[in-house]
Coordinates of C-alpha atoms in Angstrom, one line a residue:
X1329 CA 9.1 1.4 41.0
X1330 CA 9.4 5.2 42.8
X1331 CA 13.0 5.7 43.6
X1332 CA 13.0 5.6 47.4
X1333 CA 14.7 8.9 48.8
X1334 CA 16.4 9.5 52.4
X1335 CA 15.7 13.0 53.9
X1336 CA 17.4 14.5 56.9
X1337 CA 15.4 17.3 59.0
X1338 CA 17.2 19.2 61.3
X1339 CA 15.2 20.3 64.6
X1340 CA 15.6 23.4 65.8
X1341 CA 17.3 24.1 69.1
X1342 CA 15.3 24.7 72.5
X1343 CA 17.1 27.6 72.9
X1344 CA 20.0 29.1 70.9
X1345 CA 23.8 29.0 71.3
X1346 CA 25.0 32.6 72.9
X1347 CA 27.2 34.8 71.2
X1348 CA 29.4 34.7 74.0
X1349 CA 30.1 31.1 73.2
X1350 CA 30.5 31.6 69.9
X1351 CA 32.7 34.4 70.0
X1352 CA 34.1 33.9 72.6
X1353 CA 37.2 32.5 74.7
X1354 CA 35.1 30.7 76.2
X1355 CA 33.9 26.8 75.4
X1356 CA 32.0 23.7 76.7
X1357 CA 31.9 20.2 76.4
X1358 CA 29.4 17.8 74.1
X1359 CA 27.4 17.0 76.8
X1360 CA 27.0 20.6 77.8
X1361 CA 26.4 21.6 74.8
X1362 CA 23.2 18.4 73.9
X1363 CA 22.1 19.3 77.7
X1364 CA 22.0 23.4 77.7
X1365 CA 21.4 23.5 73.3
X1366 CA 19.5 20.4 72.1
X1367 CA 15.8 20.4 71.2
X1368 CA 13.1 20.2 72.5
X1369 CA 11.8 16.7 72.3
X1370 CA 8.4 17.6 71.3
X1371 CA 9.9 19.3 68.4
X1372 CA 11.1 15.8 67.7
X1373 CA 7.8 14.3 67.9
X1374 CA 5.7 16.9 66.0
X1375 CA 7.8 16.8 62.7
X1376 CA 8.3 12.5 62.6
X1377 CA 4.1 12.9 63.5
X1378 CA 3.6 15.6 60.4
X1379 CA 6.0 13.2 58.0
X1380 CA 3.9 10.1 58.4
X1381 CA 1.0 12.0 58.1
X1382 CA 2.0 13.1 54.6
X1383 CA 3.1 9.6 53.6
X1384 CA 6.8 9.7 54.7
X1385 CA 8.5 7.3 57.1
X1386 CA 10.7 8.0 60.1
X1387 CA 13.7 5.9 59.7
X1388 CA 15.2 7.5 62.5
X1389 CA 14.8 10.5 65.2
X1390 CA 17.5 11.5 67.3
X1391 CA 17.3 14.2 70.0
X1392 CA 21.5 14.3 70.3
X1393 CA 21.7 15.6 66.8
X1394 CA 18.5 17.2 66.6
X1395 CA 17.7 14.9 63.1
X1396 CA 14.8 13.3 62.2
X1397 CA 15.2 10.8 59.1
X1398 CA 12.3 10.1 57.3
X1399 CA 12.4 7.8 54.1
X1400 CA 9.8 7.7 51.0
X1401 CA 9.2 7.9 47.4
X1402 CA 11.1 10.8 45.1
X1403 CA 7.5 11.4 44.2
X1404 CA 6.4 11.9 48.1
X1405 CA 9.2 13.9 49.1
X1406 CA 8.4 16.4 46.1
X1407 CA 4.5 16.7 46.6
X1408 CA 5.6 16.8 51.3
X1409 CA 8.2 19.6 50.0
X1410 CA 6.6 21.4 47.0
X1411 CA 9.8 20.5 45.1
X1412 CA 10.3 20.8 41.2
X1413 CA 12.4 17.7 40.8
X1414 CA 15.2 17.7 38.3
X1415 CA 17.9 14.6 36.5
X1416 CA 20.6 15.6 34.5
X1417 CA 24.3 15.1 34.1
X1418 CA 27.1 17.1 34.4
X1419 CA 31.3 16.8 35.0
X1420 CA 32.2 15.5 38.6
X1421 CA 34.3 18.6 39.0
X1422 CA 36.5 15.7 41.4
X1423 CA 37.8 13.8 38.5
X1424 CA 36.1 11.1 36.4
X1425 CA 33.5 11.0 33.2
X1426 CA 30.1 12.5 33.1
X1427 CA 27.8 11.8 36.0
X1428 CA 24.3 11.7 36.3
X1429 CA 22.4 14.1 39.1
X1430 CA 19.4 14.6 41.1
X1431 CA 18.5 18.2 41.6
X1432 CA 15.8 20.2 42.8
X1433 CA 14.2 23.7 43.1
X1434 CA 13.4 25.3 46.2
X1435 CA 12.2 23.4 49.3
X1436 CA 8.9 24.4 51.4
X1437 CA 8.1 23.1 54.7
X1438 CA 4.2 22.1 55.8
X1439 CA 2.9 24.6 57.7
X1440 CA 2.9 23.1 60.7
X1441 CA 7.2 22.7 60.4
X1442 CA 7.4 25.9 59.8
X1443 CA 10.2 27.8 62.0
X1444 CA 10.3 24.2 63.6
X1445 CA 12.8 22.7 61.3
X1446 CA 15.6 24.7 60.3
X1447 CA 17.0 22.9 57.5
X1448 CA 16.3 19.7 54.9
X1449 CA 18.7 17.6 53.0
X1450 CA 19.9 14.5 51.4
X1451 CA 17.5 15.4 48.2
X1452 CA 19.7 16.5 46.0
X1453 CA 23.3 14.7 44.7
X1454 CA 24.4 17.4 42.7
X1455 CA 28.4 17.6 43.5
X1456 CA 28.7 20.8 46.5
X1457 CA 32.6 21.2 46.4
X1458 CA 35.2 22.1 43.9
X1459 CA 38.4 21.2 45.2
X1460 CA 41.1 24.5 45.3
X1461 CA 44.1 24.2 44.1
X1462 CA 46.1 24.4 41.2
X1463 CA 48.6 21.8 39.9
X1464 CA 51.6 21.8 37.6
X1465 CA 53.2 19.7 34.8
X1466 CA 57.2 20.4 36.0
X1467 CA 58.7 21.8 38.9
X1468 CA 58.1 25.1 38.9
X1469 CA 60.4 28.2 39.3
X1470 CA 60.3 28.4 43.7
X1471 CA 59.5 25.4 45.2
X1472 CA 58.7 25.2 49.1
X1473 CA 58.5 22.6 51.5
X1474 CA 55.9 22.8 54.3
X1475 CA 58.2 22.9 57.1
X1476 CA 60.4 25.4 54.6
X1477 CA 57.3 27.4 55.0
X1478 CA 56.8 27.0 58.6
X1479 CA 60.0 28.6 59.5
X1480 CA 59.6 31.8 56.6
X1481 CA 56.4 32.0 58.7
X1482 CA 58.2 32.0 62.1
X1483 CA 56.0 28.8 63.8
X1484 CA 56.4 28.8 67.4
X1485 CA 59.4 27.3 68.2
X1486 CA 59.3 24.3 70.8
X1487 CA 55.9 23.0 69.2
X1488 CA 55.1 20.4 67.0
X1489 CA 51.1 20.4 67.9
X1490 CA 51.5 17.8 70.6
X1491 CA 48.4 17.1 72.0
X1492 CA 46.5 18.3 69.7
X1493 CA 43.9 16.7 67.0
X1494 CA 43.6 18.3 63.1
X1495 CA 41.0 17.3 60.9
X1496 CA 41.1 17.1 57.7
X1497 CA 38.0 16.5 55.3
X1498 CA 38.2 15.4 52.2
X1499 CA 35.2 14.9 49.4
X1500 CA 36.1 11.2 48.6
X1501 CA 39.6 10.6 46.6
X1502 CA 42.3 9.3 48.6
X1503 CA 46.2 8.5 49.2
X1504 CA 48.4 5.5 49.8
X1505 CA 50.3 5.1 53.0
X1506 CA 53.5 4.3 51.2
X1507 CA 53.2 7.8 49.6
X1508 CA 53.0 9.1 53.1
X1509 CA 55.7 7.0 54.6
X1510 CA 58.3 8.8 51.5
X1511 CA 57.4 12.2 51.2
X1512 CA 57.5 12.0 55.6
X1513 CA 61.1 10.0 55.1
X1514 CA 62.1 12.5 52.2
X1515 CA 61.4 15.8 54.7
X1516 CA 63.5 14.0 57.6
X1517 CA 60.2 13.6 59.7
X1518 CA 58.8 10.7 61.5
X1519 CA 55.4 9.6 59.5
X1520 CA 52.6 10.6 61.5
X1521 CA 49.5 8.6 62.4
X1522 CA 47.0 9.1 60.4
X1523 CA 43.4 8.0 61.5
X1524 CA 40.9 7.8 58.4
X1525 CA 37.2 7.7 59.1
X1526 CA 34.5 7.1 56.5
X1527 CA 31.1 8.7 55.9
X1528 CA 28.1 7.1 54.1
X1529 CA 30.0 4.7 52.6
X1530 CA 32.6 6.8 51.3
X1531 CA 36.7 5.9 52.3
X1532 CA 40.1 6.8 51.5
X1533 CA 39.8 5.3 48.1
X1534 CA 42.8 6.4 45.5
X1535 CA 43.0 6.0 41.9
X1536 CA 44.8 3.8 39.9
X1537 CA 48.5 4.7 40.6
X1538 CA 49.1 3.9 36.7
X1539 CA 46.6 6.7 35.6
X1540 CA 47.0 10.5 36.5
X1541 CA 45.3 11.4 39.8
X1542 CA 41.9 12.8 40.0
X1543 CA 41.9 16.3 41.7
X1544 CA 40.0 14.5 44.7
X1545 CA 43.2 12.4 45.2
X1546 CA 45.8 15.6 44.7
X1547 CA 43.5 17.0 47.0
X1548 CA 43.4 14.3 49.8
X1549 CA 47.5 13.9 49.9
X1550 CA 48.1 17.6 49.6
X1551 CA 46.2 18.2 52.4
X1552 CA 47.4 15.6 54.9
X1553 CA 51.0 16.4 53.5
X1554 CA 51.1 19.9 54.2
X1555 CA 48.9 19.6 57.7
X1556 CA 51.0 16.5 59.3
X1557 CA 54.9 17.8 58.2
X1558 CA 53.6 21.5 60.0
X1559 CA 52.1 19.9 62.8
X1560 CA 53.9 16.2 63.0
X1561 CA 53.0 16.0 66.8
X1562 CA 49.3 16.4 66.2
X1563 CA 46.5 13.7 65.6
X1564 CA 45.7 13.7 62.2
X1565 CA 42.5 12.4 61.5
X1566 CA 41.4 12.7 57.8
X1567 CA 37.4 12.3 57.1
X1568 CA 36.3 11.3 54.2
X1569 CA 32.5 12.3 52.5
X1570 CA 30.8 11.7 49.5
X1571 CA 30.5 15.0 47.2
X1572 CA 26.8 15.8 48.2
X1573 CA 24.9 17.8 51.0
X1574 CA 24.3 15.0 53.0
X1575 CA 27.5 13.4 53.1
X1576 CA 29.4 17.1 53.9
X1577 CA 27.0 17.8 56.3
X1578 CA 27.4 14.2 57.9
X1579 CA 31.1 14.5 57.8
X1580 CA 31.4 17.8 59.5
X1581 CA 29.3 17.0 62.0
X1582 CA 31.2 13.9 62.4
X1583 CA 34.5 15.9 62.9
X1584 CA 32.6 18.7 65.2
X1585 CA 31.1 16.1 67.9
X1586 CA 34.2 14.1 68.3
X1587 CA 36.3 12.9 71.0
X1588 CA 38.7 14.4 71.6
X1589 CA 37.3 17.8 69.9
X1590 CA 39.6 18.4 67.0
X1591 CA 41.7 21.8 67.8
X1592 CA 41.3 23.0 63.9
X1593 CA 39.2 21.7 60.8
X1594 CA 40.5 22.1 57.6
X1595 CA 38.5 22.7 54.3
X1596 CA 40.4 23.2 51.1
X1597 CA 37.1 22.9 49.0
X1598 CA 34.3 24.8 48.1
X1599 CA 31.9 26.4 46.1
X1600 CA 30.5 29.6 45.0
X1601 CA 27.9 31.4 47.3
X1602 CA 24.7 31.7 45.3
X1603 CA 25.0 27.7 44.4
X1604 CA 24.9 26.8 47.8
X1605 CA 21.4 26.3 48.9
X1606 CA 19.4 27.9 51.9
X1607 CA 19.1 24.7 53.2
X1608 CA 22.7 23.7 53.0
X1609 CA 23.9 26.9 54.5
X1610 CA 21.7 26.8 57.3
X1611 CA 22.7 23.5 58.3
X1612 CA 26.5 24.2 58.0
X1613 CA 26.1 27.4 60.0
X1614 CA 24.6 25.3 62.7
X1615 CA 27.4 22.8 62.7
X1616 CA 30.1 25.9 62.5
X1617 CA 28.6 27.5 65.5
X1618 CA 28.6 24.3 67.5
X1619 CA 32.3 24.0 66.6
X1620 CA 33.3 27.1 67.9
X1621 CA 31.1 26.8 70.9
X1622 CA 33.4 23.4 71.6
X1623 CA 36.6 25.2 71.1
X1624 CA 37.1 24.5 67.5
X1625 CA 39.1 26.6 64.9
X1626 CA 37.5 26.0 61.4
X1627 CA 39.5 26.9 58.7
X1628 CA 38.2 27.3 54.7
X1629 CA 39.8 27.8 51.4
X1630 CA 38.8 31.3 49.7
X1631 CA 39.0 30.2 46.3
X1632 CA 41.4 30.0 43.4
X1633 CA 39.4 32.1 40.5
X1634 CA 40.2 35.5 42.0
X1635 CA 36.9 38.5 42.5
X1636 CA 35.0 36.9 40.0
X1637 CA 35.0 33.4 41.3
X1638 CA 34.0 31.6 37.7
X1639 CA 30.9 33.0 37.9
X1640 CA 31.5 34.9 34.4
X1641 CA 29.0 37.4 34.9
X1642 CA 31.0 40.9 35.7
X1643 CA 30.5 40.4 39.3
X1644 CA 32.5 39.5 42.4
X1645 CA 31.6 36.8 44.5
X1646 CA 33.1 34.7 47.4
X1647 CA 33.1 31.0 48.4
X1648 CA 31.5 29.2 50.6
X1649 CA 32.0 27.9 53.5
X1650 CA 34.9 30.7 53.5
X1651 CA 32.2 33.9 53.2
X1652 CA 31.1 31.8 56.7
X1653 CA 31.1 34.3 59.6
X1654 CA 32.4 31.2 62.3
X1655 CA 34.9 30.5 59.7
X1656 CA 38.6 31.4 59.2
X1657 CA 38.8 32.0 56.0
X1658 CA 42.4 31.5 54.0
X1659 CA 43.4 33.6 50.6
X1660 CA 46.3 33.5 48.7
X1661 CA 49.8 35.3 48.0
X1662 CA 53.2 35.0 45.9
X1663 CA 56.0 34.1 48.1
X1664 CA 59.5 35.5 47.1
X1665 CA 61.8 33.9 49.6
X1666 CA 65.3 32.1 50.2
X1667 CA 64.6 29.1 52.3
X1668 CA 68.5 28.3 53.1
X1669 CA 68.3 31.8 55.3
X1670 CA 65.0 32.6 56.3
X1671 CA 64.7 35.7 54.1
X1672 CA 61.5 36.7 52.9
X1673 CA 62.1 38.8 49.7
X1674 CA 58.8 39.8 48.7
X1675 CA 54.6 38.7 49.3
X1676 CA 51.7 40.3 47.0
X1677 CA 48.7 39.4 46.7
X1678 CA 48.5 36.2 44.2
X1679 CA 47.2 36.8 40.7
X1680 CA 48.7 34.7 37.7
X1681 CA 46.2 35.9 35.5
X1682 CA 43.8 33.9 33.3
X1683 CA 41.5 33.4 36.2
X1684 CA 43.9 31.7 38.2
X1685 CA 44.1 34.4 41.5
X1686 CA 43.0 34.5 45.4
X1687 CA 39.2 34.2 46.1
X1688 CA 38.1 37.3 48.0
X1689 CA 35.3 39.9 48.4
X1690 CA 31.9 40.7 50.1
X1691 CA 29.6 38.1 51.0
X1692 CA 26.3 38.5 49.5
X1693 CA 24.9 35.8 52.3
X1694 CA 26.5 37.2 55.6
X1695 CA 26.0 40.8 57.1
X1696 CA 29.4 42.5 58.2
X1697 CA 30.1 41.0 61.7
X1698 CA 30.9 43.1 65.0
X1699 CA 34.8 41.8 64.9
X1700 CA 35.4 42.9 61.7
X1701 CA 33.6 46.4 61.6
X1702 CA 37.4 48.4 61.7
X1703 CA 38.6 46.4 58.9
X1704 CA 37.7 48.9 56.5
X1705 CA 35.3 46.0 54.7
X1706 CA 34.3 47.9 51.4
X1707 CA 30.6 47.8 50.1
X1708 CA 29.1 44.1 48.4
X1709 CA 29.8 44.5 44.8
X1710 CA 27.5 47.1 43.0
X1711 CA 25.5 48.4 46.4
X1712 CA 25.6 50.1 49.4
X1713 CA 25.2 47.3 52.0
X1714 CA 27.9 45.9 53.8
X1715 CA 28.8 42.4 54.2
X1716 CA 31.6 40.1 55.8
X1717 CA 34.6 40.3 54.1
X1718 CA 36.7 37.7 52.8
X1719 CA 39.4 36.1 53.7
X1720 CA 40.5 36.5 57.0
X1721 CA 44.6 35.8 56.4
X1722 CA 46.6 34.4 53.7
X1723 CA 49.2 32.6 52.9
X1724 CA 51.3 31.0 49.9
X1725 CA 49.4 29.8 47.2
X1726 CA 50.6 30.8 43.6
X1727 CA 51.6 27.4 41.9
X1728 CA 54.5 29.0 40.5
X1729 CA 55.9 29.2 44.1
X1730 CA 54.2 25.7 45.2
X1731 CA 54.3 23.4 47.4
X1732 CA 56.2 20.3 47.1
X1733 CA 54.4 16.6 47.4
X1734 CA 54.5 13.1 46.8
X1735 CA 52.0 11.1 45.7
X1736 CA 51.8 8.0 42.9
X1737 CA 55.9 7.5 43.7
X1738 CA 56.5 11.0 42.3
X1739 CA 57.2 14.4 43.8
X1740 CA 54.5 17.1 42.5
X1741 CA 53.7 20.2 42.7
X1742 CA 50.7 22.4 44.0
X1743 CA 49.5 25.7 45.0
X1744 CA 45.8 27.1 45.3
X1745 CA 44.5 28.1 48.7
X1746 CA 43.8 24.9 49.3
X1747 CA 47.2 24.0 50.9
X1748 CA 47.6 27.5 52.2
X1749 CA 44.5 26.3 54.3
X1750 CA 46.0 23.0 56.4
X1751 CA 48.9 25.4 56.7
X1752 CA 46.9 28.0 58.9
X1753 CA 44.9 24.6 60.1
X1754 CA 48.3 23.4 61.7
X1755 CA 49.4 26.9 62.8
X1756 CA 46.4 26.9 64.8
X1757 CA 47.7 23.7 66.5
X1758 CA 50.9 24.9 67.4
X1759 CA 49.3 27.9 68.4
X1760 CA 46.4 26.2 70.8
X1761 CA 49.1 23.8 72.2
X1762 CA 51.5 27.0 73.5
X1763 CA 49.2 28.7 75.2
X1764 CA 47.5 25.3 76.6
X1765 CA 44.4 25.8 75.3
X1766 CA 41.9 25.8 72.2
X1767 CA 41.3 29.3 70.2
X1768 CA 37.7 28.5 68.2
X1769 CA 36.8 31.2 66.5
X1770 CA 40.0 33.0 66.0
X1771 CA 38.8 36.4 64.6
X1772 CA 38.0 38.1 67.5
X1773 CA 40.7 37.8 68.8
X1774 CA 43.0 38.5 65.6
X1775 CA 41.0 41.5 64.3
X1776 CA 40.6 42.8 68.1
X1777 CA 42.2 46.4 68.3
X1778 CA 42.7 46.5 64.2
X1779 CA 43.3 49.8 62.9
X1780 CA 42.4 50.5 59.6
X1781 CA 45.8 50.8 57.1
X1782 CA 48.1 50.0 59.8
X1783 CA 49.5 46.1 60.1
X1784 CA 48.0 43.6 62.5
X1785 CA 50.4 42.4 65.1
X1786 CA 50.9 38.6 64.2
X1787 CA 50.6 39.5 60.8
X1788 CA 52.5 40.4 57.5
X1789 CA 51.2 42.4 55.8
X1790 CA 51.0 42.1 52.1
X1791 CA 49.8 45.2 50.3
X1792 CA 50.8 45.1 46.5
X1793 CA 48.5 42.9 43.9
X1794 CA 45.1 42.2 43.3
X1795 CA 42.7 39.7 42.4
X1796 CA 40.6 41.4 40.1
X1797 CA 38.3 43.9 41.8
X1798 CA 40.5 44.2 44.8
X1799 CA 43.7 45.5 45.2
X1800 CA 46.1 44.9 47.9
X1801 CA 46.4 47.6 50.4
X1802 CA 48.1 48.6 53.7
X1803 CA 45.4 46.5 56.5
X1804 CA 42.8 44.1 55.8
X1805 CA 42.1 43.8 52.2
X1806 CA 39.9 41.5 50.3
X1807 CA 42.9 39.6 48.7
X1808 CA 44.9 38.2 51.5
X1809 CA 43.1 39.4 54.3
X1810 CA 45.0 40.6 57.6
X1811 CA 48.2 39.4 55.9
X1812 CA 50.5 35.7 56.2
X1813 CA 51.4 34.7 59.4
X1814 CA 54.1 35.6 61.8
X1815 CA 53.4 32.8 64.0
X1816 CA 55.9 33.7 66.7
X1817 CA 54.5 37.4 66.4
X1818 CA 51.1 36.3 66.9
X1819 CA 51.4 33.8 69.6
X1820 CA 52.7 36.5 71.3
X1821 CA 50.0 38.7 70.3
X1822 CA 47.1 36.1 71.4
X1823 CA 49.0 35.6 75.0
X1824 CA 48.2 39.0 75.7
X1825 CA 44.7 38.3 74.6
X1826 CA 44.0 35.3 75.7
X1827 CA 46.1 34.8 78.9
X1828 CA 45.4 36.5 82.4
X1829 CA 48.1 38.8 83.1
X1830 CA 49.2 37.3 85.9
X1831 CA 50.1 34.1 84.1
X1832 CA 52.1 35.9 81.2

C-alpha cells in the first residue's frame, strides 16, 4: 500500500501586512490581524477545489490560518507537485542512532495555485535544526551563572519580567522538573512556572537520566535555565516540535497566535541557509512577520561553526532563521569578567578555533534591509551585492567561559550561541516590562541613528577577534554584531525612542 502523506498549503493573504507594522512601534491584536490580513476565502476554495481534482483530499481548510490540509498517496503528492521523491538515512543531528528520511527535490505548484499559495509542507522529514551550543567534560576555566551574567550586563534593575510571557521552542528532547526545582534552589531563586505545550505529538520527553543526554535534552534545560533565572517573573512557556518542517512551522505558529502574545521567542537552533528550502522559508517569514506585527520580539541563535558555518566549501555562510530580516539575531563573545565585583575585564569576539566560533556574515537569502543600511554591512561573500548582515548583538558564548546548569542531578556546563540567545530573549522581557509595553522587531529601534565605527548606545562594543572571515571592529561587525548588552544603557536608550517625551 502507497504511504499516505499529509500536506499543508499556505494561502496567500488578501492583502499584505504593512511595513509600518512590521517595523514598526506599532502592533495589533489576533483578531485584527485574521480580520485586516487573512485570505481571501475564495483563495481557500480554489486550491481545496484544484487538490481534489488532482486526486488529493482536503482533510482540513481553515481561513484563520490561511491552511488548507490535503491528504493522499506519496505517489499523488509527487506526480500534484512534480516532486523527485527521495528515502535515505542519515544521523539525527539531536542525539540517537541512524534515522531513516523522506526527502524531496523542488516543489511546483499547478498552474492554477500559482502566486495563490505561498508555500507547501509537511513532505519532507529530513531533520531542519541543529541545536547550537557547545558542551564540556569538566568545569571549565570561568564559569558564569545567568543572573551572574545579568548583572555584568547591567539588567534593568527593579525587573524581573513580571507580566510578561517568554517562549521557548525546543525540537523535541526535554528536562525533568526536579532538575529545575535544584538548579532554581541552587541560584537562591523561586522555581518558576513552567507551562509545556506539545506539537504533533511531540512533548517534553527526556532521556534516560542513567545515559548521557542527547543534545536535544542539553538543549531544552539550557534554554529554560538561562531564560527563567534572567527573567524569574516572566511566564515561561516552553513548546515543544518534532525536528521537521511541519512540526517547526506548527510550533511557531503555535507560540505566534497565542494568548497572551509571548513578549520574546527564543530559538537556539538552526541550520545553514542554502539547506533550508523555499518553501520553508517562505512560510517562516510569514509567521515572523505576523509576530512582529503582534508585538513580538523573535530572537535566533547565529551559529556555533564561525564564517564558514560547516559548510566546508571556502565560503561564508549564515544560519537560518538568524539571516531572517524580522529576526534578532544573537552571535557570540569571550567574557573575561570578575563576578564578585561587577568588573568586566575583557569581550572579543568568540573564536576557539577548530571550527568552534560565532556564526556571522551576509545572507545570501535576504537583501540588506532599510535599518541596517549605516551599519557598514560588507559585500555577500565573493560578490558585489549586499545583503543583511548577521547577527544583530552578542553575548557570552565560548564554552570555556560557560554557563552553569543542572540537569540529570549534575551541574554542567555550556556555551554556543544558543544560551546567549534566551539571554537576549529575557533581556527583552525586562526590557518590554520597564517601559510598559512590547518592542517586536527590535532593530529599528537599536540600529536607529547608528554611526558607522562609533559604539551603539545600549551596547558594548566588542571589537577585537574574528570568526573566520570577519574580524571584530569598532561598530557593527559580522561577529558579535552591535556588541553585548548594557541593559540599563539601553533601556534608557529605547525610552527615548520609544516613549513620548512628555512621559520621560
Amino acid at each position: 500500500m502507497s504511504e499516505i502523506v499529509d500536506l499543508v498549503l499556505l494561502v496567500r493573504r488578501r492583502r499584505g501586512i504593512p511595513a509600518s507594522l512590521v517595523r514598526g512601534l506599532e502592533s495589533i491584536t489576533r483578531d485584527e490581524l485574521a480580520d485586516g490580513y487573512g485570505p481571501d476565502p475564495a483563495d481557500i476554495t480554489l486550491t481545496g477545489k484544484v487538490m481534489e481534482r488532482l486526486g488529493l483530499r482536503v482533510a482540513s481548510a481553515d481561513a484563520a490560518s490561511r491552511r488548507v490540509v490535503v491528504k493522499g498517496p506519496l505517489a499523488t503528492v509527487a506526480e500534484v507537485f512534480d516532486a523527485r521523491i527521495t528515502h535515505f538515512e542519515a544521523d539525527d543531528p539531536l542525539g540517537g542512532s541512524r534515522v531513516a528520511y523522506r526527502g524531496h527535490g523542488e516543489l511546483r505548484l499547478p498552474v492554477e495555485l500559482d502566486g495563490v499559495v505561498l508555500s507547501v509542507f509537511g513532505l519532507g522529514t529530513t531533520p531542519r535544526a541543529i541545536p547550537l551550543f557547545r558542551s564540556l567534560a569538566g568545569r571549565p576555566q570561568i564559569v558564569y551563572t545567568p543572573p551572574e551574567l545579568g548583572s555584568l550586563y547591567s539588567f534593568p534593575g527593579d525587573t524581573d519580567g513580571s507580566g510578561q510571557t517568554l517562549a521557548v521552542i525546543s525540537v523535541t528532547g526535554g528536562w525533568r522538573q526536579r532538575d529545575i526545582d535544584e538548579y532554581f534552589a541552587q541560584l537562591g531563586l523561586q522555581t518558576p512556572a513552567i507551562r509545556t505545550v506539545g506539537i504533533d505529538g511531540t512533548g517534553n520527553a527526556p532521556g534516560p537520566a542513567t545515559e548521557a543526554p542527547s543534545p536535544a535534552d542539553i538543549e531544552a534545560v539550557l534554554d529554560v535555565q538561562v531564560a527563567g533565572s534572567l527573567a524569574p517573573g516572566a511566564q515561561l512557556v516552553n513548546y515543544f516540535a518534532p525536528n521537521t518542517d511541519s512540526g517547526i512551522l506548527n510550533a511557531l505558529r503555535t507560540a505566534v497566535h497565542a494568548t497572551p502574545a509571548p513578549t520574546a521567542i527564543s530559538l537556539s537552533w538552526g541550520s545553514s541557509e542554502k539547506s533550508n528550502s523555499e518553501h520553508f522559508v517562505a512560510a517562516m517569514e510569514d509567521l515572523f512577520m505576523e509576530a512582529a506585527a503582534l508585538g513580538i520580539t523573535v530572537c535566533a541563535a547565529s551559529g556555533d561553526a564561525g564564517s564558514g558555518n560547516d559548510e566546508h566549501d571556502g565560503g561564508s555562510h549564515v544560519n537560518y532563521p538568524a539571516s531572517s530580516p524580522h529576526v534578532l539575531a544573537v552571535g557570540g563573545t569571550t567574557l573575561i569578567a570578575d563576578p564578585s565585583t561587577d568588573t568586566i575585564h575583557s569581550e572579543t569576539a568568540w573564536n576557539t578555533g577548530a571550527g568552534r566560533a560565532t556564526g556571522g556574515g551576509v545572507s545570501n537569502l535576504f537583501d540588506l534591509p532599510s535599518w541596517q543600511a549605516q551599519a557598514g554591512v560588507p559585500n555577500r561573500f565573493g560578490t558585489t551585492k549586499k545583503g543583511r548582515g548577521v547577527p544583530d548583538v552578542a553575548a557570552n558564548a565560548d564554552g570555556m567561559t560557560g554557563y552553569q546548569i543542572f540537569m540529570n542531578g549534575n551541574t554542567g556546563f555550556v556555551g554556543g550561541t544558543s544560551p546567549a540567545t534566551p539571554l537576549w530573549a529575557a533581556l527583552v522581557c525586562r526590557l518590554a516590562q520597564a517601559l510598559g509595553r512590547p518592542l517586536g522587531l527590535l532593530q529599528p529601534l537599536i540600529y536607529q541613528d547608528l554611526v558607522p565605527g562609533n559604539v551603539t548606545p545600549g551596547f558594548r562594543d566588542v571589537a577585537a577577534g574574528d570568526n573566520g572571515a570577519y574580524a571584530a571592529a569598532p561598530g557593527w561587525d559580522p561577529n558579535t554584531g552591535l556588541g553585548s548588552p548594557d541593559g540599563t544603557a539601553l533601556l534608557h536608550a529605547l525610552q527615548e525612542r520609544t516613549l513620548p517625551e512628555h512621559t520621560r
